[in-house]
GROMACS .gro file of C-alpha atoms in nm:
model
  477
    1MET     CA    1  -1.023 -10.232   2.408
    2THR     CA    2  -0.995 -10.147   2.054
    3GLY     CA    3  -0.667 -10.075   1.886
    4GLU     CA    4  -0.763  -9.728   1.784
    5LYS     CA    5  -0.533  -9.441   1.888
    6THR     CA    6  -0.676  -9.128   2.030
    7GLU     CA    7  -0.506  -8.803   1.914
    8ALA     CA    8  -0.518  -8.512   2.157
    9VAL     CA    9  -0.626  -8.185   1.996
   10THR     CA   10  -0.513  -7.864   2.161
   11PHE     CA   11  -0.661  -7.519   2.085
   12ASP     CA   12  -0.414  -7.253   1.980
   13ALA     CA   13  -0.566  -6.924   2.083
   14GLY     CA   14  -0.318  -6.730   1.871
   15ARG     CA   15  -0.390  -6.926   1.554
   16ARG     CA   16  -0.608  -6.735   1.305
   17SER     CA   17  -0.935  -6.884   1.196
   18PRO     CA   18  -0.941  -7.025   0.851
   19THR     CA   19  -1.183  -6.755   0.746
   20TYR     CA   20  -1.035  -6.403   0.762
   21ARG     CA   21  -1.287  -6.155   0.896
   22LEU     CA   22  -1.309  -5.780   0.964
   23ASN     CA   23  -1.246  -5.858   1.331
   24ASP     CA   24  -0.908  -5.998   1.237
   25LEU     CA   25  -0.831  -5.689   1.031
   26TRP     CA   26  -0.923  -5.465   1.326
   27THR     CA   27  -0.713  -5.679   1.562
   28GLU     CA   28  -0.406  -5.635   1.341
   29PHE     CA   29  -0.458  -5.258   1.323
   30ARG     CA   30  -0.527  -5.228   1.697
   31ASP     CA   31  -0.214  -5.417   1.796
   32SER     CA   32   0.019  -5.231   1.556
   33THR     CA   33  -0.100  -4.867   1.549
   34GLY     CA   34   0.054  -4.589   1.756
   35LEU     CA   35  -0.289  -4.430   1.809
   36HIS     CA   36  -0.357  -4.397   2.183
   37SER     CA   37  -0.632  -4.602   2.356
   38VAL     CA   38  -0.717  -4.808   2.045
   39ASP     CA   39  -0.546  -5.116   2.192
   40LYS     CA   40  -0.793  -5.107   2.482
   41ILE     CA   41  -1.099  -5.141   2.258
   42LYS     CA   42  -1.208  -5.489   2.139
   43PRO     CA   43  -1.501  -5.563   1.910
   44PRO     CA   44  -1.796  -5.756   2.070
   45SER     CA   45  -1.728  -6.066   1.859
   46VAL     CA   46  -1.388  -6.107   2.023
   47SER     CA   47  -1.487  -6.023   2.377
   48PRO     CA   48  -1.789  -5.849   2.525
   49PHE     CA   49  -1.754  -5.476   2.595
   50SER     CA   50  -1.629  -5.416   2.947
   51ILE     CA   51  -1.683  -5.103   3.153
   52ARG     CA   52  -1.317  -5.017   3.103
   53GLY     CA   53  -1.343  -5.063   2.725
   54SER     CA   54  -1.658  -4.851   2.711
   55ILE     CA   55  -1.487  -4.570   2.899
   56TRP     CA   56  -1.194  -4.577   2.659
   57MET     CA   57  -1.433  -4.582   2.364
   58ILE     CA   58  -1.608  -4.268   2.498
   59ALA     CA   59  -1.270  -4.104   2.562
   60LEU     CA   60  -1.152  -4.183   2.208
   61CYS     CA   61  -1.470  -4.050   2.049
   62SER     CA   62  -1.464  -3.734   2.261
   63THR     CA   63  -1.104  -3.646   2.184
   64THR     CA   64  -1.160  -3.724   1.816
   65ALA     CA   65  -1.458  -3.489   1.806
   66PHE     CA   66  -1.255  -3.221   1.986
   67LEU     CA   67  -0.971  -3.271   1.737
   68VAL     CA   68  -1.204  -3.239   1.437
   69TYR     CA   69  -1.358  -2.921   1.581
   70ASN     CA   70  -1.015  -2.765   1.633
   71LEU     CA   71  -0.891  -2.870   1.288
   72VAL     CA   72  -1.193  -2.718   1.115
   73ASP     CA   73  -1.140  -2.396   1.310
   74GLN     CA   74  -0.766  -2.398   1.237
   75ILE     CA   75  -0.809  -2.455   0.864
   76GLY     CA   76  -1.086  -2.195   0.846
   77ASN     CA   77  -0.860  -1.944   1.018
   78TYR     CA   78  -0.581  -2.023   0.772
   79TYR     CA   79  -0.803  -1.957   0.471
   80SER     CA   80  -0.923  -1.627   0.615
   81TYR     CA   81  -0.563  -1.513   0.548
   82PRO     CA   82  -0.493  -1.319   0.869
   83THR     CA   83  -0.182  -1.103   0.884
   84ILE     CA   84   0.048  -0.940   1.134
   85THR     CA   85   0.233  -0.610   1.093
   86LYS     CA   86   0.600  -0.574   1.173
   87PHE     CA   87   0.772  -0.238   1.238
   88THR     CA   88   1.147  -0.233   1.179
   89PRO     CA   89   1.347   0.088   1.230
   90LYS     CA   90   1.677   0.072   1.045
   91MET     CA   91   1.975   0.303   1.076
   92MET     CA   92   2.104   0.386   0.727
   93SER     CA   93   2.432   0.520   0.597
   94VAL     CA   94   2.262   0.661   0.284
   95ILE     CA   95   1.895   0.753   0.230
   96ASP     CA   96   1.723   0.853  -0.094
   97PHE     CA   97   1.596   1.210  -0.073
   98PRO     CA   98   1.233   1.276  -0.171
   99ALA     CA   99   1.118   1.509  -0.443
  100VAL     CA  100   1.036   1.853  -0.303
  101THR     CA  101   0.777   2.057  -0.492
  102ILE     CA  102   0.741   2.425  -0.405
  103CYS     CA  103   0.429   2.618  -0.510
  104ASN     CA  104   0.375   2.986  -0.448
  105ARG     CA  105   0.038   3.037  -0.283
  106CYS     CA  106  -0.041   3.259  -0.581
  107THR     CA  107   0.104   3.103  -0.893
  108LEU     CA  108  -0.035   3.371  -1.129
  109ASN     CA  109   0.154   3.695  -1.189
  110LYS     CA  110  -0.062   4.009  -1.158
  111THR     CA  111   0.183   4.222  -1.356
  112ARG     CA  112   0.155   3.995  -1.657
  113LEU     CA  113  -0.219   3.955  -1.627
  114ASP     CA  114  -0.264   4.333  -1.636
  115VAL     CA  115  -0.255   4.316  -2.018
  116TYR     CA  116  -0.612   4.187  -1.984
  117PRO     CA  117  -0.815   4.473  -1.826
  118GLU     CA  118  -1.099   4.247  -1.717
  119MET     CA  119  -0.880   3.980  -1.557
  120GLU     CA  120  -0.834   4.116  -1.205
  121ASN     CA  121  -1.201   4.196  -1.161
  122TYR     CA  122  -1.293   3.854  -1.300
  123LEU     CA  123  -1.057   3.673  -1.060
  124PHE     CA  124  -1.193   3.868  -0.765
  125ASN     CA  125  -1.554   3.790  -0.854
  126ARG     CA  126  -1.474   3.428  -0.936
  127HIS     CA  127  -1.316   3.356  -0.598
  128ASN     CA  128  -1.574   3.569  -0.423
  129GLY     CA  129  -1.851   3.348  -0.561
  130SER     CA  130  -2.016   3.618  -0.774
  131VAL     CA  131  -1.943   3.473  -1.121
  132ASP     CA  132  -2.175   3.226  -1.293
  133ALA     CA  133  -2.194   3.086  -1.644
  134ARG     CA  134  -2.400   3.385  -1.765
  135SER     CA  135  -2.158   3.652  -1.646
  136PHE     CA  136  -1.828   3.529  -1.789
  137PRO     CA  137  -1.642   3.795  -1.991
  138VAL     CA  138  -1.674   3.759  -2.366
  139SER     CA  139  -1.325   3.872  -2.468
  140ASP     CA  140  -1.099   3.627  -2.650
  141VAL     CA  141  -0.875   3.539  -2.357
  142PHE     CA  142  -1.176   3.404  -2.166
  143GLN     CA  143  -1.348   3.225  -2.455
  144ASP     CA  144  -1.061   3.096  -2.671
  145GLN     CA  145  -0.867   2.776  -2.612
  146LEU     CA  146  -0.553   2.846  -2.410
  147SER     CA  147  -0.209   2.688  -2.439
  148VAL     CA  148   0.061   2.568  -2.200
  149GLU     CA  149   0.276   2.859  -2.318
  150TRP     CA  150   0.005   3.104  -2.208
  151TRP     CA  151  -0.005   2.954  -1.860
  152ASN     CA  152   0.376   2.966  -1.841
  153ASN     CA  153   0.381   3.331  -1.941
  154MET     CA  154   0.112   3.427  -1.688
  155SER     CA  155   0.275   3.247  -1.395
  156MET     CA  156   0.541   3.340  -1.141
  157GLU     CA  157   0.894   3.280  -1.270
  158GLY     CA  158   1.100   3.028  -1.081
  159SER     CA  159   1.424   3.198  -1.182
  160LYS     CA  160   1.313   3.514  -0.996
  161MET     CA  161   1.151   3.346  -0.696
  162LEU     CA  162   1.434   3.106  -0.613
  163PHE     CA  163   1.723   3.315  -0.483
  164SER     CA  164   1.967   3.055  -0.355
  165CYS     CA  165   1.970   2.679  -0.318
  166ALA     CA  166   2.202   2.432  -0.148
  167PHE     CA  167   2.199   2.057  -0.106
  168GLY     CA  168   2.432   1.861   0.119
  169GLY     CA  169   2.608   2.185   0.209
  170VAL     CA  170   2.691   2.263  -0.156
  171GLU     CA  171   2.525   2.556  -0.333
  172PHE     CA  172   2.388   2.511  -0.684
  173ASP     CA  173   2.203   2.710  -0.947
  174CYS     CA  174   1.838   2.664  -0.848
  175MET     CA  175   1.698   2.636  -1.200
  176THR     CA  176   1.940   2.358  -1.296
  177ARG     CA  177   1.777   2.119  -1.048
  178PHE     CA  178   1.429   2.265  -0.994
  179ARG     CA  179   1.198   2.164  -1.277
  180PRO     CA  180   0.880   2.357  -1.361
  181ILE     CA  181   0.571   2.139  -1.342
  182PHE     CA  182   0.200   2.211  -1.356
  183THR     CA  183  -0.007   2.090  -1.063
  184SER     CA  184  -0.358   2.156  -0.937
  185GLU     CA  185  -0.207   2.466  -0.771
  186GLY     CA  186  -0.069   2.602  -1.098
  187LEU     CA  187   0.293   2.625  -1.212
  188CYS     CA  188   0.525   2.490  -0.940
  189HIS     CA  189   0.890   2.387  -0.924
  190THR     CA  190   1.020   2.047  -0.814
  191PHE     CA  191   1.362   1.942  -0.688
  192ASN     CA  192   1.476   1.581  -0.750
  193PHE     CA  193   1.179   1.488  -0.973
  194ASN     CA  194   1.238   1.204  -1.222
  195ASP     CA  195   1.610   1.279  -1.228
  196SER     CA  196   1.846   1.025  -1.380
  197GLU     CA  197   2.036   1.028  -1.049
  198ILE     CA  198   1.820   1.046  -0.740
  199ALA     CA  199   1.961   1.278  -0.476
  200ARG     CA  200   2.085   1.100  -0.165
  201VAL     CA  201   2.197   1.215   0.176
  202LYS     CA  202   2.461   1.077   0.408
  203LYS     CA  203   2.400   1.310   0.701
  204ALA     CA  204   2.095   1.431   0.888
  205GLY     CA  205   2.038   1.785   1.008
  206ASP     CA  206   1.884   2.115   0.899
  207SER     CA  207   2.201   2.239   0.726
  208LYS     CA  208   2.298   1.907   0.563
  209ASN     CA  209   2.007   1.855   0.322
  210LEU     CA  210   1.800   2.098   0.109
  211VAL     CA  211   1.811   2.471   0.190
  212VAL     CA  212   1.619   2.720  -0.026
  213LEU     CA  213   1.585   3.099   0.003
  214MET     CA  214   1.308   3.248  -0.206
  215ASN     CA  215   1.105   3.562  -0.268
  216ILE     CA  216   0.732   3.512  -0.315
  217TYR     CA  217   0.671   3.861  -0.461
  218GLN     CA  218   0.349   3.947  -0.282
  219ASP     CA  219   0.327   4.274  -0.475
  220GLN     CA  220   0.260   4.060  -0.785
  221TYR     CA  221  -0.015   3.853  -0.621
  222THR     CA  222  -0.365   3.853  -0.762
  223PHE     CA  223  -0.691   3.717  -0.625
  224VAL     CA  224  -0.683   3.339  -0.560
  225ALA     CA  225  -0.912   3.112  -0.362
  226ASN     CA  226  -0.676   3.038  -0.070
  227MET     CA  227  -0.629   3.409   0.018
  228ALA     CA  228  -0.290   3.322   0.169
  229ALA     CA  229   0.070   3.429   0.121
  230GLY     CA  230   0.367   3.195   0.139
  231ILE     CA  231   0.457   2.862  -0.020
  232LYS     CA  232   0.305   2.517  -0.028
  233VAL     CA  233   0.554   2.230  -0.014
  234PHE     CA  234   0.487   1.875  -0.133
  235LEU     CA  235   0.712   1.586  -0.022
  236HIS     CA  236   0.678   1.282  -0.246
  237ASN     CA  237   0.854   0.995  -0.418
  238PRO     CA  238   1.077   1.126  -0.701
  239SER     CA  239   0.882   0.924  -0.960
  240VAL     CA  240   0.537   1.037  -0.842
  241HIS     CA  241   0.349   1.347  -0.956
  242PRO     CA  242   0.324   1.618  -0.685
  243ASP     CA  243  -0.056   1.605  -0.689
  244ALA     CA  244  -0.028   1.243  -0.575
  245SER     CA  245   0.164   1.346  -0.263
  246SER     CA  246   0.015   1.289   0.080
  247THR     CA  247   0.266   1.501   0.276
  248ILE     CA  248   0.210   1.876   0.250
  249VAL     CA  249   0.348   2.160   0.463
  250MET     CA  250   0.313   2.538   0.449
  251ALA     CA  251   0.580   2.803   0.496
  252ALA     CA  252   0.505   3.170   0.564
  253PRO     CA  253   0.711   3.475   0.464
  254GLY     CA  254   0.926   3.633   0.734
  255PHE     CA  255   1.012   3.293   0.879
  256SER     CA  256   1.270   3.023   0.839
  257THR     CA  257   1.069   2.700   0.820
  258TYR     CA  258   1.228   2.371   0.928
  259VAL     CA  259   1.078   2.050   0.788
  260ALA     CA  260   1.222   1.745   0.968
  261MET     CA  261   1.129   1.432   0.773
  262GLN     CA  262   1.100   1.065   0.857
  263LYS     CA  263   1.080   0.809   0.578
  264TYR     CA  264   0.852   0.502   0.594
  265GLU     CA  265   0.860   0.208   0.356
  266TYR     CA  266   0.544  -0.005   0.334
  267PHE     CA  267   0.533  -0.367   0.218
  268TYR     CA  268   0.186  -0.524   0.201
  269GLN     CA  269   0.079  -0.872   0.091
  270PRO     CA  270  -0.101  -0.910  -0.244
  271GLN     CA  271  -0.416  -1.116  -0.293
  272PRO     CA  272  -0.563  -1.321  -0.134
  273TYR     CA  273  -0.457  -1.112   0.167
  274LEU     CA  274  -0.626  -0.782   0.253
  275ALA     CA  275  -0.371  -0.503   0.265
  276PHE     CA  276  -0.569  -0.209   0.404
  277GLY     CA  277  -0.821  -0.376   0.632
  278HIS     CA  278  -1.086  -0.427   0.364
  279MET     CA  279  -0.908  -0.368   0.031
  280ASP     CA  280  -0.674  -0.567  -0.189
  281CYS     CA  281  -0.345  -0.430  -0.317
  282VAL     CA  282  -0.163  -0.486  -0.643
  283ASP     CA  283   0.196  -0.604  -0.655
  284THR     CA  284   0.352  -0.356  -0.899
  285THR     CA  285   0.691  -0.531  -0.866
  286SER     CA  286   0.559  -0.859  -1.008
  287PRO     CA  287   0.691  -0.951  -1.356
  288LYS     CA  288   0.329  -1.016  -1.460
  289PHE     CA  289   0.208  -0.669  -1.363
  290VAL     CA  290   0.110  -0.438  -1.648
  291ASN     CA  291   0.040  -0.073  -1.570
  292PRO     CA  292  -0.329  -0.013  -1.660
  293LEU     CA  293  -0.285   0.366  -1.663
  294LYS     CA  294  -0.240   0.544  -1.994
  295TYR     CA  295  -0.087   0.870  -1.882
  296TYR     CA  296   0.079   0.814  -1.545
  297SER     CA  297   0.374   0.596  -1.459
  298PRO     CA  298   0.449   0.426  -1.229
  299TYR     CA  299   0.114   0.292  -1.114
  300THR     CA  300   0.001   0.426  -0.778
  301PHE     CA  301  -0.340   0.454  -0.618
  302ASN     CA  302  -0.331   0.835  -0.633
  303HIS     CA  303  -0.217   0.831  -0.997
  304CYS     CA  304  -0.513   0.607  -1.077
  305VAL     CA  305  -0.757   0.840  -0.901
  306MET     CA  306  -0.610   1.143  -1.078
  307GLU     CA  307  -0.637   0.983  -1.422
  308CYS     CA  308  -0.993   0.871  -1.354
  309VAL     CA  309  -1.102   1.221  -1.244
  310GLN     CA  310  -0.933   1.384  -1.539
  311ALA     CA  311  -1.089   1.135  -1.781
  312LYS     CA  312  -1.439   1.207  -1.647
  313ALA     CA  313  -1.380   1.582  -1.671
  314PHE     CA  314  -1.247   1.550  -2.026
  315ASN     CA  315  -1.543   1.336  -2.134
  316GLN     CA  316  -1.791   1.590  -2.005
  317CYS     CA  317  -1.609   1.910  -2.101
  318GLY     CA  318  -1.409   1.810  -2.408
  319CYS     CA  319  -1.093   1.982  -2.285
  320VAL     CA  320  -0.814   1.938  -2.031
  321GLY     CA  321  -0.639   2.144  -1.766
  322PRO     CA  322  -0.271   2.243  -1.787
  323SER     CA  323  -0.170   1.968  -1.540
  324ASP     CA  324  -0.350   1.692  -1.735
  325PRO     CA  325  -0.088   1.471  -1.907
  326ARG     CA  326  -0.328   1.334  -2.171
  327GLY     CA  327  -0.276   1.632  -2.401
  328GLY     CA  328  -0.563   1.746  -2.618
  329PRO     CA  329  -0.723   2.089  -2.630
  330LEU     CA  330  -0.673   2.299  -2.318
  331CYS     CA  331  -0.984   2.453  -2.169
  332SER     CA  332  -1.055   2.820  -2.204
  333LEU     CA  333  -1.085   3.013  -1.880
  334THR     CA  334  -1.462   3.007  -1.917
  335LYS     CA  335  -1.473   2.632  -1.982
  336GLN     CA  336  -1.225   2.557  -1.707
  337ASP     CA  337  -1.421   2.749  -1.443
  338SER     CA  338  -1.769   2.655  -1.558
  339CYS     CA  339  -1.711   2.285  -1.640
  340TYR     CA  340  -1.369   2.129  -1.592
  341ASN     CA  341  -1.295   2.234  -1.232
  342PRO     CA  342  -1.653   2.179  -1.102
  343VAL     CA  343  -1.670   1.832  -1.260
  344ARG     CA  344  -1.330   1.739  -1.121
  345ASP     CA  345  -1.421   1.857  -0.771
  346ALA     CA  346  -1.765   1.694  -0.779
  347GLU     CA  347  -1.637   1.355  -0.898
  348SER     CA  348  -1.382   1.337  -0.618
  349THR     CA  349  -1.657   1.364  -0.356
  350GLU     CA  350  -1.896   1.104  -0.505
  351ALA     CA  351  -1.967   0.816  -0.267
  352ASN     CA  352  -1.915   0.542  -0.528
  353PHE     CA  353  -1.631   0.719  -0.705
  354LEU     CA  354  -1.356   0.470  -0.615
  355GLN     CA  355  -1.572   0.173  -0.714
  356GLU     CA  356  -1.635   0.325  -1.056
  357CYS     CA  357  -1.268   0.398  -1.112
  358GLY     CA  358  -1.156   0.053  -0.995
  359CYS     CA  359  -0.843   0.195  -0.831
  360VAL     CA  360  -0.648  -0.040  -0.607
  361GLY     CA  361  -0.362   0.057  -0.379
  362GLU     CA  362  -0.011  -0.058  -0.457
  363CYS     CA  363   0.147  -0.312  -0.221
  364ARG     CA  364   0.479  -0.131  -0.192
  365PHE     CA  365   0.520   0.242  -0.150
  366ASP     CA  366   0.702   0.512   0.045
  367SER     CA  367   0.565   0.793   0.256
  368TYR     CA  368   0.712   1.078   0.456
  369THR     CA  369   0.607   1.235   0.781
  370ALA     CA  370   0.710   1.589   0.862
  371GLN     CA  371   0.757   1.783   1.183
  372VAL     CA  372   0.742   2.154   1.109
  373SER     CA  373   0.890   2.433   1.316
  374SER     CA  374   0.991   2.789   1.238
  375SER     CA  375   1.192   3.087   1.355
  376SER     CA  376   1.186   3.453   1.261
  377PHE     CA  377   1.377   3.538   0.944
  378PRO     CA  378   1.600   3.721   0.889
  379ALA     CA  379   1.781   3.799   1.210
  380LYS     CA  380   1.844   4.171   1.258
  381VAL     CA  381   2.217   4.130   1.207
  382TRP     CA  382   2.156   3.995   0.853
  383VAL     CA  383   1.904   4.256   0.738
  384ASP     CA  384   2.151   4.506   0.589
  385HIS     CA  385   2.346   4.233   0.408
  386LEU     CA  386   2.033   4.082   0.253
  387LEU     CA  387   1.902   4.424   0.152
  388LYS     CA  388   2.223   4.481  -0.044
  389THR     CA  389   2.250   4.134  -0.203
  390ARG     CA  390   1.886   4.024  -0.256
  391GLY     CA  391   1.729   4.338  -0.393
  392ALA     CA  392   1.459   4.393  -0.133
  393GLN     CA  393   1.337   4.752  -0.099
  394ASP     CA  394   1.335   4.761   0.279
  395LYS     CA  395   1.302   4.542   0.586
  396GLU     CA  396   0.923   4.546   0.570
  397ALA     CA  397   0.927   4.419   0.213
  398MET     CA  398   1.173   4.148   0.317
  399LEU     CA  399   0.949   4.030   0.599
  400GLU     CA  400   0.652   4.017   0.360
  401ASN     CA  401   0.829   3.824   0.085
  402PHE     CA  402   1.136   3.630   0.197
  403VAL     CA  403   1.098   3.262   0.288
  404MET     CA  404   1.378   3.035   0.409
  405LEU     CA  405   1.296   2.664   0.371
  406ARG     CA  406   1.502   2.380   0.517
  407VAL     CA  407   1.395   2.025   0.431
  408PHE     CA  408   1.600   1.754   0.599
  409TYR     CA  409   1.601   1.414   0.763
  410GLY     CA  410   1.585   1.442   1.140
  411GLN     CA  411   1.789   1.122   1.171
  412MET     CA  412   1.941   0.869   0.936
  413MET     CA  413   1.668   0.616   0.995
  414VAL     CA  414   1.409   0.446   0.775
  415THR     CA  415   1.114   0.264   0.929
  416THR     CA  416   0.997  -0.042   0.737
  417ILE     CA  417   0.636  -0.151   0.790
  418THR     CA  418   0.590  -0.507   0.667
  419GLN     CA  419   0.268  -0.704   0.652
  420GLN     CA  420   0.332  -1.076   0.699
  421PRO     CA  421   0.102  -1.381   0.685
  422GLN     CA  422   0.008  -1.492   1.033
  423HIS     CA  423  -0.001  -1.854   0.914
  424THR     CA  424   0.213  -2.032   0.658
  425VAL     CA  425   0.182  -2.390   0.534
  426ALA     CA  426   0.456  -2.489   0.777
  427THR     CA  427   0.280  -2.331   1.077
  428LEU     CA  428  -0.051  -2.482   0.968
  429PHE     CA  429   0.095  -2.834   0.966
  430SER     CA  430   0.270  -2.764   1.296
  431ASP     CA  431  -0.058  -2.661   1.454
  432ILE     CA  432  -0.240  -2.963   1.312
  433GLY     CA  433   0.038  -3.192   1.436
  434GLY     CA  434   0.021  -3.038   1.780
  435GLN     CA  435  -0.356  -3.087   1.797
  436MET     CA  436  -0.328  -3.448   1.682
  437GLY     CA  437  -0.053  -3.523   1.931
  438LEU     CA  438  -0.243  -3.358   2.217
  439CYS     CA  439  -0.575  -3.531   2.149
  440LEU     CA  440  -0.477  -3.874   2.017
  441GLY     CA  441  -0.101  -3.902   2.047
  442ALA     CA  442  -0.099  -3.920   1.668
  443SER     CA  443   0.148  -3.806   1.404
  444MET     CA  444   0.164  -3.795   1.026
  445LEU     CA  445   0.269  -4.159   1.026
  446THR     CA  446  -0.041  -4.240   1.230
  447VAL     CA  447  -0.246  -4.083   0.951
  448ALA     CA  448  -0.066  -4.315   0.710
  449GLU     CA  449  -0.157  -4.613   0.930
  450ILE     CA  450  -0.525  -4.513   0.939
  451THR     CA  451  -0.521  -4.463   0.562
  452GLU     CA  452  -0.368  -4.808   0.515
  453PHE     CA  453  -0.634  -4.959   0.743
  454LEU     CA  454  -0.915  -4.800   0.542
  455VAL     CA  455  -0.757  -4.923   0.217
  456PHE     CA  456  -0.742  -5.275   0.355
  457ILE     CA  457  -1.111  -5.257   0.453
  458ILE     CA  458  -1.201  -5.156   0.099
  459ILE     CA  459  -0.992  -5.437  -0.045
  460PHE     CA  460  -1.147  -5.682   0.200
  461LEU     CA  461  -1.500  -5.583   0.100
  462LEU     CA  462  -1.417  -5.596  -0.271
  463ASP     CA  463  -1.273  -5.943  -0.231
  464LYS     CA  464  -1.579  -6.053  -0.037
  465CYS     CA  465  -1.804  -5.931  -0.314
  466ARG     CA  466  -1.600  -6.126  -0.570
  467GLY     CA  467  -1.585  -6.440  -0.361
  468ARG     CA  468  -1.208  -6.430  -0.329
  469LYS     CA  469  -1.000  -6.519  -0.023
  470ALA     CA  470  -0.923  -6.191   0.146
  471ARG     CA  471  -0.655  -6.326   0.382
  472ASN     CA  472  -0.402  -6.414   0.117
  473ARG     CA  473  -0.471  -6.093  -0.075
  474ILE     CA  474  -0.400  -5.864   0.221
  475SER     CA  475  -0.102  -6.060   0.345
  476ASN     CA  476   0.067  -6.010   0.008
  477TRP     CA  477   0.085  -5.631   0.052
   0.00000   0.00000   0.00000
């Protein structure tokens, strides 16, 4: 025997090979990650694929594909900006009262127009469709430029029409709170319009809000297109022009008309959300918002449409109507009937009119609904008293001319309609987290682990390309 010693060499299965490979990097990730089923998958260089490992590989790939499909759908749904609408009725102790505009169905005064012998016949033919551009009268009143004063003088007087007014159970002088204003109907009178202090109510009921008794003076009516007698009532925001109102009711003489209101407040989402199904809205409360309108304030969709129509009519006719706030020369009767009114009416019915005007709805606005009912007025027991105090000739004249109007809140409630995003960033991440947990048992920290693994692979490959030892480099992280 020789004197040489034999040293036993044992193999340590857990000891890493001197050369650090991608397999080792995968083994570290597999043994440390919280991702489900990864620990059951071994690369072929470590051990051959088993049936069990293949099944888990298929399961992992399938759930990953399902997760990716759901995430793409979820993110796509988020960026389509879906919304939900929330209705919230609220009982209120105080509610702002709307502006109430009252227009006689005939705003012109026949008695005053009688100074022009041709006027009545002209108005009859005009509204009967028998006047064209070649048959307009040639007298000065038809051909010369008119003025706002002329329209005021030829219109029904509010001081004579409005007999008595009360608000909140307290009577007041009608003309101190009803302001004359020109509308598309002619000269009307508005309560609570652009007042420094907006009227408010603390109680609901037909006797607690606005009560108006008026005489429409049918004997001073002349020929107008609507052929009706009574009053037209607009309910609108106190800062909005009556022509921009969307709530209109009618009241007939010989009746007491009850208008029970309900107020709605709308709050829509600005871009990139769609407020009205297929249209954007503009946030007029934003500090960055600048009113693009020249003659109407505040900005509303209806104000924008009105200004656009009036601008087109002015450009084609060179004059304005009495309700046009831009100023400039007022149209003569001939020009108004032959150009201004036809252009205004035609433009409003054009198919691409709104696109040309570029009008966008506002995101926040109020509206009012109205339930209208009526009863005979006056009751027989009050006839003699009203004949003595209101100057009517007889009961028949009273029934033909007297209108009682009651505008009130049916209940002290405001309904808020709010459009809300269906998904927020928080709900998006919650949905993504739920999908990841359901499919792979993963979380945000698992994403960090996968990211770290990919970074290490890149570093490993870079070190390989440079001929450096990857093991020491990665272990130093």
